Short mmCIF file of C-alpha atoms in Angstrom, two decimals:
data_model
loop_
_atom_site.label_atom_id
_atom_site.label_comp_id
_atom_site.label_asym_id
_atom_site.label_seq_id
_atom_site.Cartn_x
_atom_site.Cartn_y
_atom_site.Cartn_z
CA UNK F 61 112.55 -29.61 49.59
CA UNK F 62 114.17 -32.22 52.22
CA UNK F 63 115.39 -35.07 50.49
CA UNK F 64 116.34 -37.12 53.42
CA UNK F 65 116.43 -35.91 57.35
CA UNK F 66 119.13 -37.55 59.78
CA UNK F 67 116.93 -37.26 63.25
CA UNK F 68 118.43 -37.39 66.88
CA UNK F 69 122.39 -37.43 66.00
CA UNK F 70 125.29 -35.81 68.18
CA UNK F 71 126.56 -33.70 65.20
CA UNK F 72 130.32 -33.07 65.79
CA UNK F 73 131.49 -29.69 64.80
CA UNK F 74 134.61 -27.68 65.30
CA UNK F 75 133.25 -26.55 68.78
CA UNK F 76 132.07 -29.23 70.41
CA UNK F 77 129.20 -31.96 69.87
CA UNK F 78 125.53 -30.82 69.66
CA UNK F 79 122.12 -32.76 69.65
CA UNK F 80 120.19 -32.29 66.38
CA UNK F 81 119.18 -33.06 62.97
CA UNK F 82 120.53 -32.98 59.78
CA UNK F 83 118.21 -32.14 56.93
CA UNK F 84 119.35 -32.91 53.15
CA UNK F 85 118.12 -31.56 50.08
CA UNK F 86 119.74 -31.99 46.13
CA UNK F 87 122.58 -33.71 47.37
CA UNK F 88 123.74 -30.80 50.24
CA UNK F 89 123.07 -30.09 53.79
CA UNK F 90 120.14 -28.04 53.76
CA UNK F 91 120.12 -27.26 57.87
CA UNK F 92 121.70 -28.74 60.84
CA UNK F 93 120.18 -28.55 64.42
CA UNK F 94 117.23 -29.12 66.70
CA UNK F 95 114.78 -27.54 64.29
CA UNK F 96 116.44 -28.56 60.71
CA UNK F 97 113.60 -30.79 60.43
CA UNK F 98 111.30 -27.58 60.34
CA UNK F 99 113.30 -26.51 57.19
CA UNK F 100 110.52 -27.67 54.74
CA UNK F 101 107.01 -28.53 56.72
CA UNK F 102 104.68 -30.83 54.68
CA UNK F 103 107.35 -32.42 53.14
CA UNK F 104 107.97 -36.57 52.99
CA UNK F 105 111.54 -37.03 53.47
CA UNK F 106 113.26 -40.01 53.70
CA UNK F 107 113.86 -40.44 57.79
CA UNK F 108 117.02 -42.01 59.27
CA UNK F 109 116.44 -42.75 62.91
CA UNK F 110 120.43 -41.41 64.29
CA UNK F 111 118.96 -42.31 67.79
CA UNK F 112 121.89 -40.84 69.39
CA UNK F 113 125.02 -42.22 67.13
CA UNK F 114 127.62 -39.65 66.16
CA UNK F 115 127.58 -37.26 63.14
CA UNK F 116 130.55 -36.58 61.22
CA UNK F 117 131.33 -35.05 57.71
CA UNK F 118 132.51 -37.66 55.27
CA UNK F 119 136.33 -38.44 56.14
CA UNK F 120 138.86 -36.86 53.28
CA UNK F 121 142.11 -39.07 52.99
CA UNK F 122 144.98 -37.61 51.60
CA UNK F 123 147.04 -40.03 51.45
CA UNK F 124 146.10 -43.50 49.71
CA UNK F 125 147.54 -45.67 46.53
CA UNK F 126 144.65 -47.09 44.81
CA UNK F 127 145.28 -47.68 41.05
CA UNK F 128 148.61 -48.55 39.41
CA UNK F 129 147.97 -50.94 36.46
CA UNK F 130 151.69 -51.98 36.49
CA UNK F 131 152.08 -53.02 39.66
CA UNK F 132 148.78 -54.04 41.72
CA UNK F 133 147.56 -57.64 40.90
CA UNK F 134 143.73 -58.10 39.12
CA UNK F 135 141.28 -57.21 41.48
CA UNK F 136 143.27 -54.18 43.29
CA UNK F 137 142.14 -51.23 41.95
CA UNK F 138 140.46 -48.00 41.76
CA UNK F 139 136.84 -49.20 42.69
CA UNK F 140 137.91 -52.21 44.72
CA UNK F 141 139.81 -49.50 46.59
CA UNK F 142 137.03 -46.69 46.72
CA UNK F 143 134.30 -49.10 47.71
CA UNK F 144 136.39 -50.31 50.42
CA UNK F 145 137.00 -46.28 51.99
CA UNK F 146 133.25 -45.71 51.84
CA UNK F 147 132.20 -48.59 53.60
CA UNK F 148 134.61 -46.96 56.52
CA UNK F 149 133.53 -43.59 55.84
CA UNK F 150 135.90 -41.96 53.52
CA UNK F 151 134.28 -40.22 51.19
CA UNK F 152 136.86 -37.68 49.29
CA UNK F 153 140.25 -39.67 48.28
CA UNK F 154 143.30 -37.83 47.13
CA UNK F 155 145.49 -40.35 45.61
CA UNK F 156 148.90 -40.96 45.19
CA UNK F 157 151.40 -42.12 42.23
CA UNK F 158 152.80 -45.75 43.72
CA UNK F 159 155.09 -47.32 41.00
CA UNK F 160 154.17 -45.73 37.86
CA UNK F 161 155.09 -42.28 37.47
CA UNK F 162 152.45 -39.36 37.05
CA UNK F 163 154.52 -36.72 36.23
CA UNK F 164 153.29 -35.26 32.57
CA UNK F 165 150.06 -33.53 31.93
CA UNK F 166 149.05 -36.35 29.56
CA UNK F 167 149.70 -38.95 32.41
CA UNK F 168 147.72 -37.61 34.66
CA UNK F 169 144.47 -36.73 32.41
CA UNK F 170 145.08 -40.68 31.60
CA UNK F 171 144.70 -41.48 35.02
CA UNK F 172 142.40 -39.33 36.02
CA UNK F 173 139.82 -41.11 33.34
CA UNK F 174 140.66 -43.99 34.33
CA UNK F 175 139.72 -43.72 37.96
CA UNK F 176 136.32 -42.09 36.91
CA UNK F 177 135.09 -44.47 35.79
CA UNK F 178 135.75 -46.78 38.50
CA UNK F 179 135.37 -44.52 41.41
CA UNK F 180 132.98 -44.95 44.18
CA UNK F 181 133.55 -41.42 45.57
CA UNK F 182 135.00 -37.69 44.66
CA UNK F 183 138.28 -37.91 43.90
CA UNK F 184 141.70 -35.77 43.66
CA UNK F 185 145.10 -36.78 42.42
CA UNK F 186 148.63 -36.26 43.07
CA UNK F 187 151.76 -35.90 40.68
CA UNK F 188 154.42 -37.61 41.37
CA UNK F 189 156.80 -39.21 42.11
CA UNK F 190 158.99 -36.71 40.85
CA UNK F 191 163.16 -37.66 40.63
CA UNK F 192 164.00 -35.13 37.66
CA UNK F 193 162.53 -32.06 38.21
CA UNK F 194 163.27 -30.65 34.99
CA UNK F 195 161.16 -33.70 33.52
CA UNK F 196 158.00 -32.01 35.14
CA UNK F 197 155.63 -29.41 33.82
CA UNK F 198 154.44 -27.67 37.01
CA UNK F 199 151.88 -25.17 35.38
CA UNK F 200 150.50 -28.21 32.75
CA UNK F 201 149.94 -30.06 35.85
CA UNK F 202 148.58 -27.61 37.73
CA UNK F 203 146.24 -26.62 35.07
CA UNK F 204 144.67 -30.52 35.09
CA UNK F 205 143.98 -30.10 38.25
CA UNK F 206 146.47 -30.86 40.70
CA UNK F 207 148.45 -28.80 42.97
CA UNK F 208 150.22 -31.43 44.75
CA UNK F 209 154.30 -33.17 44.10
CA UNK F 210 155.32 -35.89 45.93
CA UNK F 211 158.98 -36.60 46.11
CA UNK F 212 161.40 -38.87 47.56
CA UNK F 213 164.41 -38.67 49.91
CA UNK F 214 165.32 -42.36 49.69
CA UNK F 215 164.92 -45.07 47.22
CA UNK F 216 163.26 -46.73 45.06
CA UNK F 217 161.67 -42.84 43.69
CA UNK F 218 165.27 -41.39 45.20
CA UNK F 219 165.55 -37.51 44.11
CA UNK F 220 168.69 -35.78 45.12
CA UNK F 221 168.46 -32.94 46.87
CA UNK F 222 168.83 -30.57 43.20
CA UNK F 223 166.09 -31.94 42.04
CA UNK F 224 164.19 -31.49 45.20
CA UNK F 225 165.40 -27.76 45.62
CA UNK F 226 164.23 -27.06 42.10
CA UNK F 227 160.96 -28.76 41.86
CA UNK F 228 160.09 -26.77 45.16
CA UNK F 229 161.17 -23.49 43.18
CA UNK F 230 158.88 -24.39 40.64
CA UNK F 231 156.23 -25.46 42.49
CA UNK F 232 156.42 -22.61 45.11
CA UNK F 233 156.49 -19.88 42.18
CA UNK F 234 153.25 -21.56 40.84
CA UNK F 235 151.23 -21.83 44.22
CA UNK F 236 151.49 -25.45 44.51
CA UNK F 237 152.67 -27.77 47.77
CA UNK F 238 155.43 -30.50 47.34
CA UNK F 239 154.78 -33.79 49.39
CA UNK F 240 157.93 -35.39 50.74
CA UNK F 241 159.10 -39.11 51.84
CA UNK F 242 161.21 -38.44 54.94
CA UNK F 243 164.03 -40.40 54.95
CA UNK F 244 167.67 -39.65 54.14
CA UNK F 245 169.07 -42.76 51.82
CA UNK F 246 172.65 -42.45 53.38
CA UNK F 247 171.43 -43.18 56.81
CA UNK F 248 169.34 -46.21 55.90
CA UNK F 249 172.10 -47.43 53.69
CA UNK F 250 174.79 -47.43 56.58
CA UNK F 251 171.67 -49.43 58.86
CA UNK F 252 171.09 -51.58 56.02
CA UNK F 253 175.26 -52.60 55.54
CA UNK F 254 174.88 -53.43 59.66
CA UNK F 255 172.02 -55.57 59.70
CA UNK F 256 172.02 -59.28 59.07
CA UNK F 257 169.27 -61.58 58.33
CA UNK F 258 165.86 -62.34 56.57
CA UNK F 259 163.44 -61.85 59.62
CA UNK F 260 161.23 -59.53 60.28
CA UNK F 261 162.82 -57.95 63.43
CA UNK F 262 165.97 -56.76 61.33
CA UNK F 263 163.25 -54.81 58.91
CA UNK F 264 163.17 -52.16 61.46
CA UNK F 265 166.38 -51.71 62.35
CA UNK F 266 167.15 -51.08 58.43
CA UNK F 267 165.40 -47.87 58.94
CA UNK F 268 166.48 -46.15 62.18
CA UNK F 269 164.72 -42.61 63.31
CA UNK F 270 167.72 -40.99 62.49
CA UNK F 271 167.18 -41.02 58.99
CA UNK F 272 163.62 -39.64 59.62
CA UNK F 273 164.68 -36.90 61.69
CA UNK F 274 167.51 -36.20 59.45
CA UNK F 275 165.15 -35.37 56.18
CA UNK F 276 162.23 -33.96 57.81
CA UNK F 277 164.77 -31.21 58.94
CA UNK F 278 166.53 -30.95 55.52
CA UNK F 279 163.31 -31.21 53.49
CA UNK F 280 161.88 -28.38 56.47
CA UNK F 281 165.34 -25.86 55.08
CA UNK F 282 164.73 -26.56 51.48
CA UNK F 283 160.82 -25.39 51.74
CA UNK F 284 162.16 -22.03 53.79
CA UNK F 285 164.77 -21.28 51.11
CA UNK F 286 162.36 -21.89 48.33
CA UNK F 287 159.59 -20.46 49.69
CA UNK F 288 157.49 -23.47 49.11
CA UNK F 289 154.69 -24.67 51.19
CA UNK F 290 155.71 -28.32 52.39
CA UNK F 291 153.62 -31.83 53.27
CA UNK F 292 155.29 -34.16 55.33
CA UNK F 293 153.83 -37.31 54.76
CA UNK F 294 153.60 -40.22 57.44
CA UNK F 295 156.05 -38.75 59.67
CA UNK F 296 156.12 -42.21 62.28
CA UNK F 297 157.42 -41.04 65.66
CA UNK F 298 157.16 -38.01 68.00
CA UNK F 299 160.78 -36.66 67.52
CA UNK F 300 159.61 -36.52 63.82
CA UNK F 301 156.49 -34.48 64.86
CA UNK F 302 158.94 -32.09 67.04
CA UNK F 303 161.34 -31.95 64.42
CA UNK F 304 158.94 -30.40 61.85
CA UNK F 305 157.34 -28.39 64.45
CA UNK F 306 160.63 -26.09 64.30
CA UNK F 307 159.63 -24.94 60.83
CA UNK F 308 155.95 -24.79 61.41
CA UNK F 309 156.29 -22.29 64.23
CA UNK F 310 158.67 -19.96 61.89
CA UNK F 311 155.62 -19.29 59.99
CA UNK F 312 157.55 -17.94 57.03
CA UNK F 313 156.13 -20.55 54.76
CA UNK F 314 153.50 -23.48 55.20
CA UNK F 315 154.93 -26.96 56.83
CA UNK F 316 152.20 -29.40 57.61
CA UNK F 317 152.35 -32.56 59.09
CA UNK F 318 150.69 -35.76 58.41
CA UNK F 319 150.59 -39.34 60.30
CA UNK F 320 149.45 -42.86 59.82
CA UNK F 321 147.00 -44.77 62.25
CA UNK F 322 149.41 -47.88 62.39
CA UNK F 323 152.44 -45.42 63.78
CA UNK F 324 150.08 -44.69 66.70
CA UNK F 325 148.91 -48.28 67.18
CA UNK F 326 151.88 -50.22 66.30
CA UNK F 327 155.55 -50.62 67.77
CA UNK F 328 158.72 -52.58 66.91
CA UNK F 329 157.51 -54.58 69.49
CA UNK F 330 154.45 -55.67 67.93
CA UNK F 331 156.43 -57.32 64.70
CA UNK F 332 157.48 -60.45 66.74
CA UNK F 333 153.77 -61.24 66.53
CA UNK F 334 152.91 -59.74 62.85
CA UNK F 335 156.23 -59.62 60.94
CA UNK F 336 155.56 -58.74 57.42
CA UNK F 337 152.21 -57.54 58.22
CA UNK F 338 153.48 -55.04 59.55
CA UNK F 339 156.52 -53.92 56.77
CA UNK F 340 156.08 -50.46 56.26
CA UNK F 341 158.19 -47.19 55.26
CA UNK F 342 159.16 -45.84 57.55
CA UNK F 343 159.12 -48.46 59.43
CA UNK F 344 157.67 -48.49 62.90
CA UNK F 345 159.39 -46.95 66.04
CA UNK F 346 159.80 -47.51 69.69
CA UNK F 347 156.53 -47.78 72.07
CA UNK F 348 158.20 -44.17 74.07
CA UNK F 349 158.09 -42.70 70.41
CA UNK F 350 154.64 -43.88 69.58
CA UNK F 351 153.32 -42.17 72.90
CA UNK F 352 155.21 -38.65 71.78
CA UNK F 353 153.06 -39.00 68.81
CA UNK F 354 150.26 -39.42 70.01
CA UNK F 355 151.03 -36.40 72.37
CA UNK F 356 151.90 -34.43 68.64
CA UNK F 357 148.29 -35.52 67.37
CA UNK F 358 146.72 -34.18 70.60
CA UNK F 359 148.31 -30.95 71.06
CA UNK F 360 148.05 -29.87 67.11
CA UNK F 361 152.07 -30.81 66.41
CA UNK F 362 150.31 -32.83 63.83
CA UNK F 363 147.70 -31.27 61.77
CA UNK F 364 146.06 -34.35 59.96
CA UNK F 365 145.83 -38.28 59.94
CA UNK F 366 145.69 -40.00 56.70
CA UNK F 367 145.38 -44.02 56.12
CA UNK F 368 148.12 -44.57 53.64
CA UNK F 369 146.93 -47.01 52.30
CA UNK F 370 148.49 -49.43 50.25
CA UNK F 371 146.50 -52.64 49.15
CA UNK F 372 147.76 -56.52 48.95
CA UNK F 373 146.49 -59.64 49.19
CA UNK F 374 147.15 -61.20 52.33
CA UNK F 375 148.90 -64.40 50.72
CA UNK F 376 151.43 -62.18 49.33
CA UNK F 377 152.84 -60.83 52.55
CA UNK F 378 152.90 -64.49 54.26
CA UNK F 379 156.53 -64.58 52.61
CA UNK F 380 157.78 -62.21 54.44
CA UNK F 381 158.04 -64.49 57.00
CA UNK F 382 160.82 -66.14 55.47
CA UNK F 383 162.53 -63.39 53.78
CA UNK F 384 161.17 -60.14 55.14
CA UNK F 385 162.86 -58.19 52.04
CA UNK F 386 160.36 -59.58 49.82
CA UNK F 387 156.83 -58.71 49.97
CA UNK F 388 156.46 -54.71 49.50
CA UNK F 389 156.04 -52.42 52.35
CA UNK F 390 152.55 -51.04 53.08
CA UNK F 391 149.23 -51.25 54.70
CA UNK F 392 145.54 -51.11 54.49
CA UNK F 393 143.83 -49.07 56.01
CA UNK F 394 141.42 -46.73 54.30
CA UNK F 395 138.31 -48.63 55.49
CA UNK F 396 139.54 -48.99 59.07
CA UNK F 397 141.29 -45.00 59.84
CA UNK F 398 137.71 -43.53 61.07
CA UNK F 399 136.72 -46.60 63.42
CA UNK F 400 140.43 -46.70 65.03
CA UNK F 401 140.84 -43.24 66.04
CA UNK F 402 137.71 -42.78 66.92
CA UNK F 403 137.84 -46.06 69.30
CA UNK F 404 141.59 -45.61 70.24
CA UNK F 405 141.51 -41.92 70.32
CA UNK F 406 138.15 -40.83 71.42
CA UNK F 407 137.07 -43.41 73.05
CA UNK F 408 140.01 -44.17 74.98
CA UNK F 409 140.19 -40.35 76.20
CA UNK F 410 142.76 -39.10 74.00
CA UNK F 411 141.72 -36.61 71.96
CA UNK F 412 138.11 -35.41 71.48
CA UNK F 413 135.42 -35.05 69.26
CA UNK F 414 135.79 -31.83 67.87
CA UNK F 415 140.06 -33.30 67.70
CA UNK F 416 138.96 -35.93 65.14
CA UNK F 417 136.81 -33.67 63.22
CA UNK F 418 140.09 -31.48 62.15
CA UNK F 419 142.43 -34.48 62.21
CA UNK F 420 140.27 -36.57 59.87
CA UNK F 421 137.49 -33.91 58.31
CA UNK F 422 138.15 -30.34 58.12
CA UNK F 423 142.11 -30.16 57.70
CA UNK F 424 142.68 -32.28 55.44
CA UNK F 425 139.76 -30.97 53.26
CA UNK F 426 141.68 -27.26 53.75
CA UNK F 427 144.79 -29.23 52.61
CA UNK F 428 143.53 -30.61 49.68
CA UNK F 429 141.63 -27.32 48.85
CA UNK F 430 138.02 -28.65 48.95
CA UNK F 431 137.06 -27.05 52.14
CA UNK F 432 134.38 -26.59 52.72
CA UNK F 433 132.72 -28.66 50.43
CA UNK F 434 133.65 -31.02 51.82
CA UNK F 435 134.89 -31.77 55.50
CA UNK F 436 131.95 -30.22 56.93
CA UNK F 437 128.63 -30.18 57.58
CA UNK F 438 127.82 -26.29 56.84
CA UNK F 439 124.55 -25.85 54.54
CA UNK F 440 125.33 -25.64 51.47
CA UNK F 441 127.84 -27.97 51.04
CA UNK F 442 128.28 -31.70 49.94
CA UNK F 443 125.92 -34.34 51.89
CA UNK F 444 128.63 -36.67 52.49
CA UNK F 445 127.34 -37.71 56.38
CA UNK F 446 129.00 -40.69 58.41
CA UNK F 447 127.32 -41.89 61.67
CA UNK F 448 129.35 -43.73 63.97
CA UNK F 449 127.37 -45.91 66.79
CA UNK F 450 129.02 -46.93 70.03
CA UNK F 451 129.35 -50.59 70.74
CA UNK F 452 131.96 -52.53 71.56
CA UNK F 453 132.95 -55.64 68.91
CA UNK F 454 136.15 -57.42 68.00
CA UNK F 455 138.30 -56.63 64.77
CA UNK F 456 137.85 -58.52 61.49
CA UNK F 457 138.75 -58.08 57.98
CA UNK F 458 135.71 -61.04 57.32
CA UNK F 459 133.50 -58.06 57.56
CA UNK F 460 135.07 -55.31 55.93
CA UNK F 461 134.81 -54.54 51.95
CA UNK F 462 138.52 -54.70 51.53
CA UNK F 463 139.38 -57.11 49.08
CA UNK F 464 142.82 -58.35 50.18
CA UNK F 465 141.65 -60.31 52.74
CA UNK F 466 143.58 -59.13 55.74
CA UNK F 467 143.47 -56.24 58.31
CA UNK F 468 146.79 -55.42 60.76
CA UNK F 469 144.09 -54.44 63.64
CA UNK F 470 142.64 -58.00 63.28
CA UNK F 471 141.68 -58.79 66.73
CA UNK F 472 141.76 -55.72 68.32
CA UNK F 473 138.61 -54.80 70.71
CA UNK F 474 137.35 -51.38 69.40
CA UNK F 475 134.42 -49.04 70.87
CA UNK F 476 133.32 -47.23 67.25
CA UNK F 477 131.49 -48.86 64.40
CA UNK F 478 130.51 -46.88 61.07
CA UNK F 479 127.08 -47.49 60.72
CA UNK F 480 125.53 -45.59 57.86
CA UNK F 481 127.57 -43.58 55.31
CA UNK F 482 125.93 -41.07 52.54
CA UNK F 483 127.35 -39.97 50.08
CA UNK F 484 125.94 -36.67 48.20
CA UNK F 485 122.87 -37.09 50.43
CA UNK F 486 122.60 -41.17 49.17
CA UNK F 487 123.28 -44.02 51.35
CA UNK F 488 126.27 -45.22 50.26
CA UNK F 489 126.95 -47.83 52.60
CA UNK F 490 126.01 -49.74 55.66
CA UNK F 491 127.65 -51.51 58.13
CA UNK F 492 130.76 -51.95 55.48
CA UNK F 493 128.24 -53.23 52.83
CA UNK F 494 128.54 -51.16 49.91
CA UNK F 495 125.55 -49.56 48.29
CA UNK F 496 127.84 -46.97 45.91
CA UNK F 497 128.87 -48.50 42.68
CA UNK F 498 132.20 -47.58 40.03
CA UNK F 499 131.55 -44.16 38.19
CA UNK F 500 129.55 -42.94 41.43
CA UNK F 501 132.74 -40.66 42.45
CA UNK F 502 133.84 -37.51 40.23
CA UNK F 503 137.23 -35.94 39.91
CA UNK F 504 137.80 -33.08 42.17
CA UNK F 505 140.06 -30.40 40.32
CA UNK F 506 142.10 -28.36 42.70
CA UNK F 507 143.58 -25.54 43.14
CA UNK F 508 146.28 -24.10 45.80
CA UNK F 509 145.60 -25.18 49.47
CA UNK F 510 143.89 -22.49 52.01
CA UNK F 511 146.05 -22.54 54.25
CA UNK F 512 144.35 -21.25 57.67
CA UNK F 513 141.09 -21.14 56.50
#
């Protein structure tokens, strides 16, 4: 029996965008299309009016840092976190180690409690960040649920390239994908001895492209000669995109690549106006780099977008003002990813609909190996619905859930508001206030990524 019916939305699917309904029943899509509302006749469903707004599939993030007891201050947590990504639409997170290592079995069934009880949506996790690989069980790990590694090519979670080389062994021989940091420490240590200065201008200079380009390509060698399936997170400028795009099209072993939304909207030259708001690793490039990547996100270079997010309070990062090495480096931007590409992509003509909907949706779902539970609408899967209505409004972190009081897009005129988001067929939230409470979410065990699928 229909539960709920979504009436008169433009679905988006991986062909195009269709007029139709969406009809829910026990939590899953029961039918999409003009007749899904003649899936169960005589029944009294609960009736959203979509009068035209967009349909999506719940957005899967892949890349966030929600919960780290040692290191984020009260208030910054798991459900803080998850109750800000479903008021913009998120509704799978897969999250990522920040300070405190997950890199034992026992660590990560600790963690993975933890965050059910406070989550506000399905959940993954991944292990990390890994410096000695023989301090990591791969297979004990992988049996708890994880098939993701996320390692470092710079400092502060620094592995040398050994330990890289083995934990991709390891992880390749067990079916798993290692997640890398792209940037080679020796380069940003020689920028760092030739910089002077506490402002925020010199931040980016500290960490030039080279260093970038440099470890994408190593990292891209190492994954070949270990036959290991590679993720290369937040890769921040077009010659990054290109650069991994020379192992992707040898096809001898998987290389995806992932980017942020504040590499596409954000250049050096927007830090003379934000400074530390806008600290972040890597740090951002030139504006003729940000338009190559934006070219890489249109053409499939890049295969997914992911927020990574990273949560502070917004008096934190006013130090960095003074002394830019101070606050840490990172953004939110979990409750803002959907409504910027789809207002600075879509609407400003470039990419499309059915673009977003594997940028944002159905590749990273593959990725994570939960498709197609979730990242799509297909009956029979997960009723995690977003609908996006088209108005035009300025920026402002006053009405988003987010908890640390800021937004880096404050200000910004967008074209793409989430409007209504369900979760497992239930509104979760509306207009950014949150209906979904802690424990809502479950853990999401997973297994190797499909790649292709």
């Amino acid at each position: 029996m229909t539960d709920t019916l979504l009436t008169d939305a433009r679905v988006v699917t991986p062909r195009g965008v269709e007029r139709g309904n969406i009809a829910v029943s026990g939590g899953e899509i029961a039918a999409v299309g003009p007749d899904a509302d003649e899936t169960d006749a005589g029944a009294d469903p609960t009736v959203i009016d979509a009068d035209g707004m967009v349909a999506l599939p719940g957005v899967v993030d892949v890349h966030n840092h929600l919960h780290d007891d040692e290191l984020f201050p009260d208030g910054i947590d798991f459900a803080s976190g998850t109750a800000s990504a479903v008021a913009g639409g998120v509704t799978t997170v897969v999250e990522l180690p920040t300070q405190t290592p997950v890199t034992t079995a026992e660590a990560f069934r600790a963690k993975r409690e933890a965050c059910a009880e406070l989550a506000h949506v399905d959940f993954g996790l991944v292990a990390g960040n890994v410096q000695d690989a023989d301090a990591v069980d791969v297979e004990a790990l992988m049996a708890a649920g994880t098939p993701d590694f996320k390692t470092f090519t710079a400092e502060p979670y620094l592995a040398d390239d050994g330990d890289i080389i083995a934990l991709m062994e390891s992880v390749g021989e067990a079916g798993g994908k290692v997640r890398v940091h792209c940037e080679t420490q020796a380069v940003l240590d020689h920028a760092r001895a030739s910089v002077e200065g506490d402002d925020p201008g010199v931040y980016m200079d500290s960490r030039p492209l080279a260093a970038e380009l440099d470890a994408i390509g190593r990292m891209g060698r190492f994954a070949e000669y270990t036959n290991c399936p590679l993720h290369v997170v937040h890769v921040s400028s077009g010659s990054g995109a290109r650069e991994g795009a020379r192992f992707k099209s040898r096809a001898e072993v998987p290389v995806t690549l992932e980017t942020c939304p504040h590499y596409l909207a954000f250049s050096k030259a927007d830090v003379a106006d934000h400074g530390p708001f806008l600290k972040v690793n890597p740090s951002l490039k030139s504006e003729a780099e940000v338009e190559r990547l934006w070219d890489a996100v249109a053409d499939g270079t890049i295969d997914l977008v992911a927020s990574e997010h990273f949560p502070t309070y917004e008096e934190s990062r006013e130090a960095g003002w003074e002394d830019i090495w101070e606050p840490y480096a990172g953004l939110p931007g979990l409750e803002t990813t959907l409504e910027f590409l789809a207002s600075e992509g879509v609407g400003e003509g470039r990419i499309s609909w059915p673009r977003l909907h594997e940028l944002l949706c159905a590749r990273p779902a593959r990725e994570a190996g939960v498709y197609p539970r979730k990242g799509s609408l297909r009956p029979g899967t997960d009723a995690d619905i977003v609908l996006l209505r088209e108005e035009e409004y300025r920026v402002s972190a006053d009405d988003h859930a987010f908890v640390g009081g800021w937004t880096p897009y404050e200000g910004r005129r967008w074209t793409h508001a989430v409007d209504t988001v369900l979760v497992g067929g239930e509104v979760a939230a509306r207009d950014h206030d949150v209906r979904s409470t802690p424990g809502d979410g479950e853990f999401l065990p997973r297994g190797p990524s499909v790649h292709g699928a």
